[in-house]
């Protein structure tokens, strides 16, 4: 009988195993579809341009320090007083009970000798009660005095910490305002620092780097474009049965999506820089690609602040750089072709390398994208 039951259980478990495997497979399919969907959405979000210039003049006003109010320590005084008073409750009650008991015996006692003994005990207990009450009063007074001193120390510590916080706040505010003033005056160090902070926090969805050369207040941006393999070569859809289906994209479609990605990356970098650097006007940009033999330029343009503001109103990155009259070349299949690099006219023919200031920035990359392969299409 036991063998038959064990055999039936094995049959039941064996029948359930394929169902579990099917559920796991469906979940893997769903994750595969969502993975492909996230890649496409991340790349397309880069084309959403939003130019919001920082108002630095409102930041020139020093923010006053908000001092915290002095805490109310009245509860601490009352709490310690009641705690000290409570310690004498049982000793006093115990002695009072003994006195009541001795008085009762004294009234009911028929013996004169016993009355004298009880009277002596009463005097002893009364004396003990008297000294206990005195000790209680002295202890309460001592606790009150010590608590008041503790409250005074706490108040002094509060004022001391608030004064230290005030000084730190004032120093920080002075440094902040001074940094804003340096930025508004066109200080090169302040401009490079602001560019570094702004671009380091710019999240584009993939690994990207920017080289900045600054001379005479005119920057040259070398934006290193991502590899074309980052564009998914297939469109992923989910069938009614939960299985992902893949359809190959046309080569022109992949190349067009890559051009849009490069253009959107350039516009994101430009818009972020112009938002945070108020003195910047004329800029030069090159979209660079790293190859095995040498570095090649695929896109270059020159723009001003007003032109960037107007271009950011475009619905796509490619339309934006076209408004900026960007120069690029592509074959009939929309493959980007190398073009000549540019150099700012304001720098002159011979660049003063000693006056040239440079900066290298790595853009922020989300954690999930590090796990996505460069070839984001279906892996056979």
PDB file of N, CA and C in Angstrom, residues 105-122:
ATOM      1  N   UNK A 105      -2.152  49.254  68.521  1.00  0.00           N
ATOM      2  CA  UNK A 105      -1.788  48.352  69.626  1.00  0.00           C
ATOM      3  C   UNK A 105      -1.739  49.121  70.940  1.00  0.00           C
ATOM      4  N   UNK A 106      -1.248  50.386  70.864  1.00  0.00           N
ATOM      5  CA  UNK A 106      -1.162  51.194  72.087  1.00  0.00           C
ATOM      6  C   UNK A 106      -2.539  51.437  72.683  1.00  0.00           C
ATOM      7  N   UNK A 107      -3.515  51.678  71.812  1.00  0.00           N
ATOM      8  CA  UNK A 107      -4.878  51.928  72.317  1.00  0.00           C
ATOM      9  C   UNK A 107      -5.488  50.661  72.905  1.00  0.00           C
ATOM     10  N   UNK A 108      -5.213  49.548  72.275  1.00  0.00           N
ATOM     11  CA  UNK A 108      -5.846  48.301  72.706  1.00  0.00           C
ATOM     12  C   UNK A 108      -5.043  47.541  73.758  1.00  0.00           C
ATOM     13  N   UNK A 109      -3.827  48.018  74.052  1.00  0.00           N
ATOM     14  CA  UNK A 109      -2.967  47.256  74.977  1.00  0.00           C
ATOM     15  C   UNK A 109      -3.444  47.442  76.427  1.00  0.00           C
ATOM     16  N   UNK A 110      -3.611  46.338  77.198  1.00  0.00           N
ATOM     17  CA  UNK A 110      -4.020  46.451  78.597  1.00  0.00           C
ATOM     18  C   UNK A 110      -2.832  46.585  79.563  1.00  0.00           C
ATOM     19  N   UNK A 111      -1.634  46.351  79.058  1.00  0.00           N
ATOM     20  CA  UNK A 111      -0.455  46.321  79.928  1.00  0.00           C
ATOM     21  C   UNK A 111       0.274  47.658  79.846  1.00  0.00           C
ATOM     22  N   UNK A 112       0.641  48.181  81.068  1.00  0.00           N
ATOM     23  CA  UNK A 112       1.365  49.447  81.119  1.00  0.00           C
ATOM     24  C   UNK A 112       2.781  49.284  80.585  1.00  0.00           C
ATOM     25  N   UNK A 113       3.409  48.159  80.895  1.00  0.00           N
ATOM     26  CA  UNK A 113       4.777  47.903  80.417  1.00  0.00           C
ATOM     27  C   UNK A 113       4.816  47.848  78.898  1.00  0.00           C
ATOM     28  N   UNK A 114       3.811  47.181  78.318  1.00  0.00           N
ATOM     29  CA  UNK A 114       3.736  47.081  76.859  1.00  0.00           C
ATOM     30  C   UNK A 114       3.501  48.447  76.233  1.00  0.00           C
ATOM     31  N   UNK A 115       2.719  49.290  76.944  1.00  0.00           N
ATOM     32  CA  UNK A 115       2.445  50.625  76.421  1.00  0.00           C
ATOM     33  C   UNK A 115       3.727  51.437  76.358  1.00  0.00           C
ATOM     34  N   UNK A 116       4.590  51.318  77.445  1.00  0.00           N
ATOM     35  CA  UNK A 116       5.870  52.028  77.409  1.00  0.00           C
ATOM     36  C   UNK A 116       6.761  51.540  76.258  1.00  0.00           C
ATOM     37  N   UNK A 117       6.773  50.262  76.034  1.00  0.00           N
ATOM     38  CA  UNK A 117       7.590  49.718  74.921  1.00  0.00           C
ATOM     39  C   UNK A 117       7.087  50.242  73.575  1.00  0.00           C
ATOM     40  N   UNK A 118       5.763  50.230  73.412  1.00  0.00           N
ATOM     41  CA  UNK A 118       5.177  50.700  72.135  1.00  0.00           C
ATOM     42  C   UNK A 118       5.430  52.183  71.964  1.00  0.00           C
ATOM     43  N   UNK A 119       5.364  52.929  73.088  1.00  0.00           N
ATOM     44  CA  UNK A 119       5.622  54.369  73.017  1.00  0.00           C
ATOM     45  C   UNK A 119       7.054  54.635  72.576  1.00  0.00           C
ATOM     46  N   UNK A 120       7.989  53.838  73.083  1.00  0.00           N
ATOM     47  CA  UNK A 120       9.393  54.007  72.643  1.00  0.00           C
ATOM     48  C   UNK A 120       9.559  53.682  71.164  1.00  0.00           C
ATOM     49  N   UNK A 121       8.886  52.644  70.737  1.00  0.00           N
ATOM     50  CA  UNK A 121       8.949  52.293  69.309  1.00  0.00           C
ATOM     51  C   UNK A 121       8.351  53.386  68.449  1.00  0.00           C
ATOM     52  N   UNK A 122       7.234  53.970  68.951  1.00  0.00           N
ATOM     53  CA  UNK A 122       6.599  55.057  68.201  1.00  0.00           C
ATOM     54  C   UNK A 122       7.545  56.239  68.051  1.00  0.00           C
TER      55      UNK A 122
END
